[in-house]
């Protein structure tokens, strides 16, 4: 049994909308092991993305704890959280969120430059990552010159830049055709096998669910571990 | 991929908007520089005028104002030499010097000729600013010192001769011993010989046009001026310090006025920058969210947006200064066809010099390095100040909300 890398304990996130309190998360216990591909499914507005944001240190919980790679995120300040995201987490978004002014290579370089990696090493690593995702011939293209599938591969390369232990993906195939989605999931599986990274995917897509080693369902802020079929 | 590099790319991507924003700063900077150059030009003119008025603390002239017609007929308002004894009796007067200035002919050209007493003239005024040769001295006889412009027009050289004549007397040969320059065209078109010679040639024995007065203590000039005024109620009494005061008051007003217009233009430019930056930030909210998600710290976001503002300021300052310089250089061409800008009140009669040519003084802007530097820095300051609030807002954005932004 491999080690636990993400663990939430009685996680609560409360929003106030006017006078009404809304529980986006209401006592969520979640666990992911190193090297797992975890799926989180559930209807829109069920709290999936909120959970992902808590694990990624983008948002603070109202109650409970989030421990990622041995660190309790609720005890970190904004600067420490930024540093944590930079080094431990890679994000993948439904709409890729690449920076439109930059080439594929430069987009992958951005997190490296935030981590103050020197220029030459940065370029070398970015190129290496793009080759890993099969885009070594597209390094000088800007996002609007790439297909959706290619853009998402650039986003994955960017997420991997600082060798994070966890990749958080919010609907990674949500904007892709099934062919691209299939090859994207193949890539994720390959990366997991090569680097033993942990992937947590929030998704609706059965193609993604199929690749997961375990799947949680969230409904109305409560979580439940599915039996793998 | 430094913050500056990112800022450069981001401005380059929005060329039209960048150009429009920059043009706001450019207009402000260019206007400010042109105005400052105009004021500097005026300062220089005023300084030259003060130099032309001479070192005399007080100048006493006839109070009757001449019409242009009288002036053209060669009529000159004179004073009697004997008045000088009254002035010399005033407590605090150090020395006096007499001057008779009128229109005579040099090589048949009508020019203003000033007759002075060389020894007292240099004591009272500090002497002529001779740039070539020497000035008149105690024993000068049939010697002339020419103004630079006049000398140039004659192609005169030191040691050469000119014929000086008047309406009353035939010409006599004078040796050119020196050339002076005041910087004021009016003055530099004249010449100087001794007082006795001018009086003889014009049949104005014992008559003068101006009494120049030097006081013991410069601080007492206003009091002595009052005393002389009460003793000689019919004379006009001018002291350069009063004139300087008047000119400098006027210039300060003009300076403040022009400078405020420039500043208002700059402020408009500044608001343009704020506006662009805020628009740009709301457009890029998701981008900022993404940057934060992949690990950018607040200060790194701040740096990126401040760099953009700094660049806008740098470009605006640079282009603004260049356009300002071009307009300052072109300015005399626009105003040259007219009589130029005139400073009212000081163009008309220059006491001491004695030429009373009516008319204005034309101003050409002076482009000072200090003003260029000032305007360039202003551009940067405006860019940075205007960029700070939007950049701070971008840096403080909460990543979750920024990412949710569509």
Coordinates of C-alpha atoms in Angstrom, one line a residue:
Chain A
X1 CA 0.0 0.0 0.0
X2 CA 1.5 3.3 -1.0
X3 CA 1.5 6.4 1.1
X4 CA -1.4 8.9 1.5
X5 CA -0.6 12.1 -0.3
X6 CA -3.9 14.0 0.0
X7 CA -6.2 13.7 3.0
X8 CA -9.1 15.9 3.9
X9 CA -10.9 15.6 7.2
X10 CA -14.4 16.8 7.8
X11 CA -13.9 19.5 5.3
X12 CA -16.5 22.3 5.3
X13 CA -16.9 25.3 3.0
X14 CA -19.7 27.7 3.7
X15 CA -20.8 30.6 1.4
X16 CA -23.1 33.4 2.3
X17 CA -25.4 34.4 -0.4
X18 CA -27.4 37.3 1.1
X19 CA -28.9 35.9 4.3
X20 CA -28.7 32.3 3.2
X21 CA -25.8 30.1 4.1
X22 CA -24.8 27.6 1.5
X23 CA -22.7 24.6 2.2
X24 CA -20.5 23.9 -0.8
X25 CA -18.8 21.2 1.1
X26 CA -20.2 19.7 4.2
X27 CA -17.9 17.3 6.1
X28 CA -15.9 15.9 3.3
X29 CA -13.4 13.1 4.0
X30 CA -11.3 12.5 0.9
X31 CA -8.1 10.5 0.4
X32 CA -5.7 10.0 -2.5
X33 CA -2.6 7.8 -2.5
X34 CA 0.6 8.5 -4.4
X35 CA 0.4 7.4 -8.0
X36 CA -3.4 7.1 -8.0
X37 CA -5.7 8.6 -10.7
X38 CA -8.7 9.7 -8.7
X39 CA -12.0 10.8 -10.2
X40 CA -14.5 13.1 -8.6
X41 CA -17.9 13.1 -10.2
X42 CA -21.2 14.7 -9.4
X43 CA -23.8 17.2 -10.8
X44 CA -23.0 20.8 -11.5
X45 CA -22.8 22.9 -8.3
X46 CA -22.3 19.9 -6.1
X47 CA -19.0 21.1 -4.8
X48 CA -16.5 19.2 -7.0
X49 CA -14.5 22.3 -8.1
X50 CA -14.6 23.7 -4.5
X51 CA -13.0 20.5 -3.3
X52 CA -10.3 20.7 -6.0
X53 CA -9.6 24.3 -5.0
X54 CA -9.2 23.4 -1.4
X55 CA -6.7 20.6 -2.2
X56 CA -4.8 23.0 -4.5
X57 CA -4.5 25.7 -1.9
X58 CA -6.5 28.2 -4.0
X59 CA -9.2 28.6 -1.4
X60 CA -9.4 28.2 2.4
X61 CA -11.9 25.9 4.1
X62 CA -14.4 27.1 6.7
X63 CA -13.7 24.0 8.8
X64 CA -11.9 20.8 8.8
X65 CA -8.3 20.1 7.6
X66 CA -6.6 19.5 4.3
X67 CA -3.2 17.8 4.4
X68 CA -1.3 17.6 1.2
X69 CA 2.1 15.9 1.0
X70 CA 2.4 16.2 4.7
X71 CA 1.5 19.9 5.1
X72 CA -1.7 21.3 6.6
X73 CA -2.8 23.9 4.1
X74 CA -5.2 25.6 6.6
X75 CA -2.1 26.8 8.5
X76 CA -0.3 28.4 5.5
X77 CA -0.6 32.1 4.6
X78 CA -1.1 33.5 1.1
X79 CA 2.6 33.7 0.2
X80 CA 3.2 30.1 1.5
X81 CA 0.2 28.9 -0.4
X82 CA 1.5 30.4 -3.6
X83 CA 4.8 28.7 -3.0
X84 CA 3.0 25.4 -2.3
X85 CA 1.1 25.7 -5.5
X86 CA 4.2 26.5 -7.4
X87 CA 6.2 23.5 -6.2
X88 CA 3.7 20.8 -5.3
X89 CA 0.6 21.3 -7.5
X90 CA 0.0 21.3 -11.2
X91 CA -3.4 22.7 -12.5
X92 CA -5.2 21.7 -15.6
X93 CA -8.3 23.6 -16.6
X94 CA -11.2 22.8 -18.8
X95 CA -10.4 25.7 -21.2
X96 CA -6.6 25.2 -20.9
X97 CA -6.1 28.8 -19.6
X98 CA -2.9 29.2 -21.6
X99 CA -1.5 32.8 -21.9
X100 CA -2.4 33.8 -25.4
X101 CA 0.6 36.1 -26.0
X102 CA 3.1 33.3 -25.4
X103 CA 4.2 30.4 -27.5
X104 CA 3.8 26.9 -26.2
X105 CA 7.4 26.9 -25.0
X106 CA 7.0 30.2 -23.2
X107 CA 3.8 29.0 -21.6
X108 CA 5.6 26.1 -20.1
X109 CA 8.4 28.4 -19.0
X110 CA 6.1 30.6 -17.0
X111 CA 5.9 28.5 -13.8
X112 CA 9.7 27.8 -14.1
X113 CA 10.4 31.5 -14.2
X114 CA 8.2 32.0 -11.1
X115 CA 10.4 29.4 -9.5
X116 CA 13.4 31.4 -10.6
X117 CA 14.9 28.7 -12.7
X118 CA 17.7 30.2 -14.9
X119 CA 16.9 30.9 -18.5
X120 CA 18.8 28.2 -20.2
X121 CA 17.8 25.4 -17.9
X122 CA 14.2 26.7 -18.2
X123 CA 14.1 26.5 -22.0
X124 CA 15.7 23.1 -21.9
X125 CA 13.2 21.7 -19.4
X126 CA 10.2 23.3 -21.2
X127 CA 11.3 21.7 -24.4
X128 CA 11.8 18.4 -22.7
X129 CA 8.2 18.6 -21.3
X130 CA 6.7 19.5 -24.7
X131 CA 8.4 16.5 -26.2
X132 CA 7.0 14.3 -23.4
X133 CA 3.5 15.4 -24.4
X134 CA 4.3 15.0 -28.1
X135 CA 4.4 18.6 -29.1
X136 CA 8.1 19.0 -29.9
X137 CA 7.3 20.3 -33.4
X138 CA 4.8 22.9 -32.1
X139 CA 7.0 24.7 -29.5
X140 CA 6.9 28.1 -31.3
X141 CA 3.2 28.1 -31.9
X142 CA 0.9 30.4 -30.0
X143 CA -2.3 28.9 -28.4
X144 CA -4.6 30.2 -31.1
X145 CA -2.5 28.2 -33.6
X146 CA -3.0 25.0 -31.7
X147 CA -6.0 22.6 -31.6
X148 CA -7.9 22.1 -28.4
X149 CA -6.1 18.8 -27.8
X150 CA -2.8 20.3 -28.4
X151 CA -3.5 23.2 -26.1
X152 CA -4.5 20.9 -23.3
X153 CA -1.2 19.0 -23.8
X154 CA 0.7 22.3 -23.5
X155 CA -1.3 22.9 -20.3
X156 CA -0.2 19.5 -19.0
X157 CA 3.4 20.2 -19.8
X158 CA 3.0 23.5 -17.9
X159 CA 1.4 21.7 -14.9
X160 CA 4.4 19.3 -14.8
X161 CA 7.0 22.0 -15.1
X162 CA 8.1 22.2 -11.5
X163 CA 7.8 18.4 -10.9
X164 CA 4.7 18.6 -8.7
X165 CA 3.5 15.6 -6.7
X166 CA -0.1 16.2 -7.6
X167 CA -1.9 17.2 -10.7
X168 CA -5.4 18.7 -10.3
X169 CA -7.5 18.6 -13.4
X170 CA -10.9 20.4 -13.6
X171 CA -12.9 18.8 -16.5
X172 CA -9.7 18.2 -18.5
X173 CA -11.6 16.7 -21.4
X174 CA -14.6 19.0 -21.2
X175 CA -13.7 20.9 -24.3
X176 CA -12.2 18.1 -26.3
X177 CA -13.6 15.7 -29.0
X178 CA -13.5 12.0 -27.9
X179 CA -10.4 11.2 -30.0
X180 CA -8.4 14.0 -28.3
X181 CA -9.9 13.0 -25.0
X182 CA -8.8 9.4 -25.4
X183 CA -5.2 10.3 -26.3
X184 CA -5.1 12.8 -23.4
X185 CA -6.1 10.1 -21.0
X186 CA -3.5 7.8 -22.5
X187 CA -0.9 10.5 -21.8
X188 CA -2.0 10.9 -18.3
X189 CA -1.7 7.2 -17.7
X190 CA 1.7 7.1 -19.2
X191 CA 2.9 10.0 -17.0
X192 CA 1.5 8.3 -13.9
X193 CA 3.3 5.2 -14.8
X194 CA 6.6 7.0 -15.5
X195 CA 6.7 9.5 -12.6
X196 CA 4.2 8.0 -10.1
X197 CA 2.4 11.3 -10.0
X198 CA -1.1 11.6 -8.5
X199 CA -3.9 12.9 -10.7
X200 CA -7.2 14.1 -9.3
X201 CA -9.8 14.7 -12.0
X202 CA -13.1 16.5 -11.5
X203 CA -15.1 15.3 -14.5
X204 CA -18.4 14.3 -16.1
X205 CA -16.6 12.3 -18.8
X206 CA -17.0 8.5 -18.7
X207 CA -13.7 8.3 -20.7
X208 CA -11.9 9.9 -17.8
X209 CA -13.8 7.9 -15.2
X210 CA -12.7 4.8 -17.0
X211 CA -9.0 5.6 -16.4
X212 CA -9.4 6.3 -12.7
X213 CA -8.2 4.0 -10.0
X214 CA -10.9 5.3 -7.7
X215 CA -13.9 7.5 -8.0
X216 CA -15.7 9.7 -5.5
X217 CA -19.2 11.1 -6.0
X218 CA -20.2 14.5 -4.5
X219 CA -23.8 15.5 -4.1
X220 CA -25.0 18.5 -2.2
X221 CA -21.6 19.0 -0.5
X222 CA -21.4 15.4 0.7
X223 CA -18.9 12.8 -0.6
X224 CA -19.1 9.1 -1.2
X225 CA -16.5 6.7 -2.5
X226 CA -17.9 4.6 -5.4
X227 CA -17.2 0.9 -5.7
X228 CA -15.1 0.6 -8.7
X229 CA -17.0 -1.3 -11.4
Chain B
X1 CA 10.3 35.9 -19.2
X2 CA 11.0 38.6 -16.6
X3 CA 8.2 40.8 -15.5
X4 CA 9.4 43.5 -17.9
X5 CA 9.5 41.0 -20.7
X6 CA 6.0 39.9 -20.0
X7 CA 4.8 43.5 -19.8
X8 CA 6.5 44.3 -23.2
X9 CA 4.7 41.4 -24.9
X10 CA 1.4 42.3 -23.3
X11 CA 1.6 45.9 -24.5
X12 CA 2.8 44.8 -27.9
X13 CA -0.3 42.5 -28.2
X14 CA -2.6 45.4 -27.7
X15 CA -0.8 47.9 -30.0
X16 CA -3.8 50.2 -30.7
X17 CA -4.8 50.5 -27.1
X18 CA -1.2 51.0 -26.0
X19 CA -0.8 53.7 -28.7
X20 CA -3.9 55.5 -27.5
X21 CA -2.9 55.4 -23.9
X22 CA 0.6 56.5 -24.6
X23 CA -0.7 59.4 -26.7
X24 CA -2.5 60.7 -23.6
X25 CA 0.8 61.0 -21.8
X26 CA 2.5 62.2 -25.0
X27 CA 0.2 65.1 -25.4
X28 CA 0.6 66.1 -21.7
X29 CA 4.4 65.8 -21.8
X30 CA 4.8 67.6 -25.1
X31 CA 2.6 70.5 -24.0
X32 CA 4.4 70.8 -20.7
X33 CA 7.8 70.8 -22.5
X34 CA 6.7 73.4 -25.1
X35 CA 5.4 75.7 -22.4
X36 CA 8.5 75.3 -20.2
X37 CA 10.6 76.0 -23.2
X38 CA 8.6 79.2 -23.9
X39 CA 9.0 80.3 -20.4
X40 CA 12.8 79.6 -20.5
X41 CA 13.0 81.6 -23.7
X42 CA 11.3 84.5 -22.0
X43 CA 13.6 84.2 -19.0
X44 CA 16.6 84.4 -21.3
X45 CA 15.1 87.4 -23.2
X46 CA 14.4 89.1 -19.9
X47 CA 17.9 88.5 -18.6
X48 CA 19.3 90.0 -21.8
X49 CA 17.1 93.0 -21.5
X50 CA 18.2 93.6 -17.9
X51 CA 21.8 93.4 -19.1
X52 CA 21.0 95.9 -21.9
X53 CA 19.4 98.2 -19.4
X54 CA 22.8 98.2 -17.8
X55 CA 24.3 98.3 -14.5
X56 CA 22.9 101.7 -13.6
X57 CA 20.8 101.5 -10.4
X58 CA 18.6 104.3 -11.5
X59 CA 18.1 106.0 -14.9
X60 CA 16.5 109.5 -15.2
X61 CA 14.9 110.4 -18.5
X62 CA 12.5 113.0 -19.8
X63 CA 9.0 112.0 -18.9
X64 CA 7.4 113.3 -22.1
X65 CA 6.3 110.3 -24.2
X66 CA 7.0 110.7 -27.8
X67 CA 4.7 109.8 -30.6
X68 CA 5.9 107.6 -33.4
X69 CA 5.7 110.5 -35.7
X70 CA 7.9 112.7 -33.6
X71 CA 10.4 109.9 -33.3
X72 CA 10.5 109.5 -37.0
X73 CA 11.1 113.2 -37.4
X74 CA 14.1 112.9 -35.2
X75 CA 12.8 114.9 -32.4
X76 CA 14.4 113.9 -29.1
X77 CA 13.2 114.8 -25.6
X78 CA 16.2 116.0 -23.7
X79 CA 17.1 117.1 -20.2
X80 CA 19.4 119.8 -19.1
X81 CA 22.8 118.6 -17.9
X82 CA 22.5 120.8 -14.8
X83 CA 19.9 118.6 -13.3
X84 CA 22.7 116.2 -12.5
X85 CA 23.9 118.5 -9.6
X86 CA 20.5 118.0 -7.9
X87 CA 20.9 114.2 -8.2
X88 CA 24.4 114.3 -7.0
X89 CA 23.2 116.1 -3.9
X90 CA 21.0 113.2 -2.9
X91 CA 22.2 111.2 0.0
X92 CA 23.4 107.7 -1.0
X93 CA 24.2 108.5 -4.6
X94 CA 27.6 107.1 -5.4
X95 CA 28.2 108.5 -8.9
X96 CA 26.3 109.6 -12.0
X97 CA 27.0 109.5 -15.7
X98 CA 25.4 111.4 -18.5
X99 CA 24.2 110.1 -21.8
X100 CA 22.8 111.6 -25.0
X101 CA 21.2 109.1 -27.4
X102 CA 19.8 110.1 -30.7
X103 CA 19.6 109.2 -34.3
X104 CA 22.6 110.1 -36.5
X105 CA 24.3 108.7 -39.5
X106 CA 27.1 106.3 -39.9
X107 CA 28.3 105.8 -43.5
X108 CA 25.0 107.5 -44.4
X109 CA 22.9 104.9 -42.5
X110 CA 20.6 106.2 -39.8
X111 CA 21.5 104.5 -36.5
X112 CA 21.0 105.3 -32.8
X113 CA 24.2 106.9 -31.5
X114 CA 24.9 107.0 -27.8
X115 CA 27.2 109.6 -26.4
X116 CA 28.7 108.7 -23.1
X117 CA 31.4 109.9 -20.7
X118 CA 33.7 106.8 -20.8
X119 CA 35.1 107.1 -17.3
X120 CA 31.8 107.7 -15.3
X121 CA 29.9 105.3 -17.7
X122 CA 32.0 102.4 -16.7
X123 CA 31.8 103.3 -13.0
X124 CA 28.0 103.6 -13.1
X125 CA 27.1 100.8 -15.4
X126 CA 30.0 98.5 -15.4
X127 CA 30.8 99.4 -19.0
X128 CA 29.9 98.0 -22.4
X129 CA 30.2 94.3 -23.1
X130 CA 33.0 94.6 -25.6
X131 CA 33.6 91.3 -27.4
X132 CA 36.3 92.5 -29.8
X133 CA 38.8 95.4 -29.5
X134 CA 38.4 97.9 -26.7
X135 CA 35.9 100.3 -25.2
X136 CA 36.0 104.1 -25.2
X137 CA 38.3 105.6 -22.7
X138 CA 38.9 109.0 -21.0
X139 CA 40.8 110.5 -23.9
X140 CA 38.9 108.9 -26.7
X141 CA 38.5 111.2 -29.7
X142 CA 37.1 110.3 -33.1
X143 CA 36.8 106.7 -31.9
X144 CA 33.6 104.6 -32.1
X145 CA 32.5 101.3 -30.6
X146 CA 29.9 99.5 -32.8
X147 CA 27.1 97.2 -31.9
X148 CA 27.7 93.7 -33.2
X149 CA 24.7 93.5 -35.6
X150 CA 25.6 97.0 -37.0
X151 CA 29.2 96.1 -37.3
X152 CA 28.3 92.9 -39.1
X153 CA 26.1 94.8 -41.5
X154 CA 29.0 97.1 -42.3
X155 CA 31.6 94.3 -42.4
X156 CA 33.5 96.5 -40.1
X157 CA 36.8 95.5 -38.6
X158 CA 38.8 96.9 -35.7
X159 CA 41.0 99.7 -36.9
X160 CA 38.8 100.5 -39.8
X161 CA 37.1 103.9 -40.3
X162 CA 33.5 105.0 -40.6
X163 CA 32.0 108.4 -41.4
X164 CA 29.7 109.8 -38.7
X165 CA 27.4 112.6 -39.6
X166 CA 24.3 114.4 -38.3
X167 CA 21.6 116.5 -39.7
X168 CA 23.4 119.5 -38.6
X169 CA 27.0 118.6 -39.3
X170 CA 29.0 117.1 -42.1
X171 CA 30.6 113.7 -41.7
X172 CA 33.9 113.1 -39.9
X173 CA 36.0 110.0 -39.9
X174 CA 35.9 107.8 -36.8
X175 CA 38.2 104.9 -36.0
X176 CA 36.4 101.6 -35.0
X177 CA 38.1 100.6 -31.8
X178 CA 35.7 98.0 -30.5
X179 CA 32.5 95.9 -31.0
X180 CA 30.0 95.2 -28.3
X181 CA 27.2 92.8 -27.9
X182 CA 24.2 92.9 -25.5
X183 CA 22.1 90.2 -27.1
X184 CA 19.3 92.7 -27.7
X185 CA 19.0 93.4 -31.4
X186 CA 17.8 97.0 -30.7
X187 CA 21.0 97.7 -28.8
X188 CA 23.3 95.9 -31.0
X189 CA 22.2 98.0 -34.0
X190 CA 23.7 101.1 -32.4
X191 CA 27.0 102.6 -31.6
X192 CA 28.9 104.6 -28.9
X193 CA 31.1 107.7 -29.1
X194 CA 31.8 110.3 -26.5
X195 CA 29.1 112.6 -25.1
X196 CA 30.9 115.8 -26.1
X197 CA 31.1 114.6 -29.7
X198 CA 27.4 113.8 -29.9
X199 CA 26.5 117.1 -28.3
X200 CA 28.7 119.0 -30.7
X201 CA 27.5 117.3 -33.8
X202 CA 23.8 117.6 -32.9
X203 CA 24.1 121.2 -31.6
X204 CA 22.7 120.0 -28.2
X205 CA 25.3 121.6 -26.0
X206 CA 24.6 120.8 -22.3
X207 CA 21.7 118.6 -23.2
X208 CA 21.3 114.9 -22.5
X209 CA 18.7 112.2 -22.8
X210 CA 19.5 110.2 -19.6
X211 CA 21.2 110.5 -16.3
X212 CA 22.5 107.2 -15.1
X213 CA 22.8 106.9 -11.3
X214 CA 24.8 104.4 -9.2
X215 CA 23.9 104.1 -5.5
X216 CA 26.2 103.3 -2.6
X217 CA 23.9 100.6 -1.3
X218 CA 21.7 98.6 -3.8
X219 CA 19.1 98.2 -1.0
X220 CA 18.6 101.9 -0.8
X221 CA 17.7 102.2 -4.5
X222 CA 13.9 102.4 -3.9
X223 CA 14.4 105.2 -1.3
X224 CA 16.8 107.2 -3.5
X225 CA 14.5 106.7 -6.4
X226 CA 11.7 108.3 -4.4
X227 CA 13.8 111.2 -3.4
X228 CA 14.9 111.9 -6.9
X229 CA 11.3 111.6 -8.1
X230 CA 10.2 114.2 -5.6
X231 CA 13.1 116.5 -6.6
X232 CA 12.5 116.1 -10.3
X233 CA 8.7 115.8 -10.7
X234 CA 8.9 116.2 -14.5
X235 CA 11.4 113.4 -15.1
X236 CA 10.7 109.7 -15.5
X237 CA 12.8 107.6 -13.2
X238 CA 13.4 104.0 -14.0
X239 CA 15.3 101.5 -11.9
X240 CA 16.1 98.2 -13.4
X241 CA 15.4 96.4 -10.2
X242 CA 11.8 97.6 -10.4
X243 CA 11.7 96.6 -14.1
X244 CA 13.2 93.3 -13.2
X245 CA 10.7 92.8 -10.5
X246 CA 7.9 93.7 -12.9
X247 CA 9.2 91.3 -15.5
X248 CA 9.8 88.5 -13.1
X249 CA 6.3 88.9 -11.6
X250 CA 4.9 88.7 -15.1
X251 CA 7.0 85.8 -16.0
X252 CA 6.0 83.9 -12.9
X253 CA 2.4 84.4 -13.7
X254 CA 2.9 83.2 -17.2
X255 CA 5.0 80.3 -16.0
X256 CA 2.4 79.1 -13.5
X257 CA -0.4 79.5 -16.1
X258 CA 1.4 77.5 -18.8
X259 CA 2.7 74.9 -16.3
X260 CA -0.9 74.3 -15.0
X261 CA -2.2 73.8 -18.4
X262 CA 0.6 71.3 -19.0
X263 CA -0.2 69.5 -15.7
X264 CA -3.9 69.3 -16.5
X265 CA -3.0 67.7 -19.8
X266 CA -0.7 65.3 -18.0
X267 CA -3.4 64.4 -15.5
X268 CA -5.8 63.6 -18.4
X269 CA -3.0 61.4 -19.7
X270 CA -2.7 59.8 -16.3
X271 CA -6.4 59.0 -16.1
X272 CA -6.0 57.4 -19.6
X273 CA -3.4 55.1 -18.2
X274 CA -5.6 54.2 -15.2
X275 CA -8.5 53.5 -17.5
X276 CA -6.5 51.3 -19.8
X277 CA -4.9 49.4 -17.0
X278 CA -8.2 48.7 -15.3
X279 CA -9.8 47.6 -18.6
X280 CA -6.8 45.5 -19.4
X281 CA -6.9 43.9 -15.9
X282 CA -10.6 43.0 -16.1
X283 CA -10.0 41.5 -19.5
X284 CA -7.2 39.5 -18.1
X285 CA -8.8 38.5 -14.8
X286 CA -8.7 34.8 -15.8
X287 CA -5.1 35.1 -16.8
X288 CA -4.3 36.6 -13.4
X289 CA -6.2 33.7 -11.8
X290 CA -4.2 31.2 -13.8
X291 CA -0.9 32.8 -13.0
X292 CA -1.8 32.7 -9.3
X293 CA -2.9 29.1 -9.6
X294 CA 0.4 28.1 -11.1
X295 CA 2.2 29.7 -8.3
X296 CA 2.6 33.5 -8.9
X297 CA 2.9 35.5 -5.7
X298 CA 1.0 38.8 -5.3
X299 CA 4.2 40.7 -5.7
X300 CA 5.1 39.0 -8.9
X301 CA 1.7 40.0 -10.4
X302 CA 2.2 43.5 -9.1
X303 CA 5.6 43.6 -10.7
X304 CA 4.2 42.5 -14.1
X305 CA 1.5 45.2 -14.1
X306 CA 3.8 47.9 -12.7
X307 CA 6.2 47.1 -15.4
X308 CA 3.5 47.7 -18.0
X309 CA 2.7 51.1 -16.4
X310 CA 6.4 52.0 -16.2
X311 CA 6.8 51.1 -19.9
X312 CA 3.7 53.2 -20.8
X313 CA 5.3 56.1 -18.9
X314 CA 8.7 55.6 -20.5
X315 CA 7.3 55.5 -24.0
X316 CA 4.9 58.4 -23.3
X317 CA 7.8 60.4 -21.7
X318 CA 10.2 59.6 -24.5
X319 CA 7.8 60.3 -27.4
X320 CA 6.3 63.3 -25.6
X321 CA 9.7 64.9 -25.0
X322 CA 10.6 64.3 -28.7
X323 CA 7.4 65.9 -29.9
X324 CA 7.8 68.7 -27.4
X325 CA 11.3 69.4 -28.7
X326 CA 10.1 69.4 -32.3
X327 CA 7.3 71.8 -31.5
X328 CA 9.6 74.1 -29.6
X329 CA 11.9 74.3 -32.5
X330 CA 9.1 74.9 -34.9
X331 CA 7.4 77.4 -32.7
X332 CA 9.2 80.5 -34.1
X333 CA 8.1 79.5 -37.6
X334 CA 4.5 79.6 -36.5
X335 CA 4.9 82.9 -34.7
X336 CA 7.6 84.4 -36.9
X337 CA 5.2 85.7 -39.6
X338 CA 3.5 87.7 -36.8
X339 CA 5.4 89.9 -34.5
X340 CA 6.1 87.1 -32.2
X341 CA 5.1 86.8 -28.6
X342 CA 5.6 90.1 -26.9
X343 CA 6.1 91.0 -23.3
X344 CA 3.9 94.0 -22.9
X345 CA 5.4 96.9 -21.0
X346 CA 9.0 96.3 -21.4
X347 CA 9.4 96.2 -25.1
X348 CA 8.9 99.9 -25.6
X349 CA 11.5 102.1 -24.1
X350 CA 14.7 100.8 -22.9
X351 CA 16.2 103.4 -20.6
X352 CA 19.9 103.8 -20.4
X353 CA 20.4 102.5 -23.9
X354 CA 18.4 105.4 -24.9
X355 CA 17.1 104.2 -28.2
X356 CA 13.4 104.3 -27.4
X357 CA 12.3 102.1 -30.3
X358 CA 8.7 101.2 -29.8
X359 CA 7.6 97.6 -30.5
X360 CA 7.7 94.2 -29.0
X361 CA 10.3 91.6 -28.2
X362 CA 9.9 88.3 -30.0
X363 CA 10.4 85.1 -28.0
X364 CA 11.9 82.0 -29.2
X365 CA 11.5 78.9 -26.9
X366 CA 14.7 77.7 -25.2
X367 CA 14.9 73.9 -24.8
X368 CA 16.8 73.3 -21.6
X369 CA 18.2 69.9 -20.8
X370 CA 16.8 70.3 -17.3
X371 CA 13.3 70.7 -18.7
X372 CA 13.7 67.7 -21.0
X373 CA 14.7 65.6 -18.0
X374 CA 11.9 67.0 -15.9
X375 CA 9.3 66.3 -18.5
X376 CA 10.7 62.8 -19.2
X377 CA 10.6 62.0 -15.5
X378 CA 7.1 63.4 -15.2
X379 CA 6.0 60.9 -17.9
X380 CA 7.5 58.0 -15.9
X381 CA 6.0 59.3 -12.7
X382 CA 2.5 59.6 -14.3
X383 CA 2.7 56.1 -15.7
X384 CA 3.8 54.6 -12.4
X385 CA 1.4 56.5 -10.3
X386 CA -1.5 55.8 -12.6
X387 CA -0.5 52.2 -12.8
X388 CA -0.2 51.5 -9.1
X389 CA -3.8 51.2 -8.2
X390 CA -4.8 48.9 -11.0
X391 CA -1.7 46.8 -10.5
X392 CA -2.4 46.5 -6.8
X393 CA -6.0 45.5 -7.5
X394 CA -4.7 42.8 -9.9
X395 CA -2.2 41.5 -7.3
X396 CA -4.8 41.3 -4.6
X397 CA -7.4 39.4 -6.7
X398 CA -8.5 36.2 -5.1
X399 CA -7.4 33.3 -7.3
X400 CA -10.7 31.3 -7.1
X401 CA -12.8 34.3 -8.1
X402 CA -10.3 35.4 -10.8
X403 CA -10.5 31.8 -12.3
X404 CA -14.3 31.8 -12.2
X405 CA -14.3 35.1 -14.2
X406 CA -15.4 34.5 -17.8

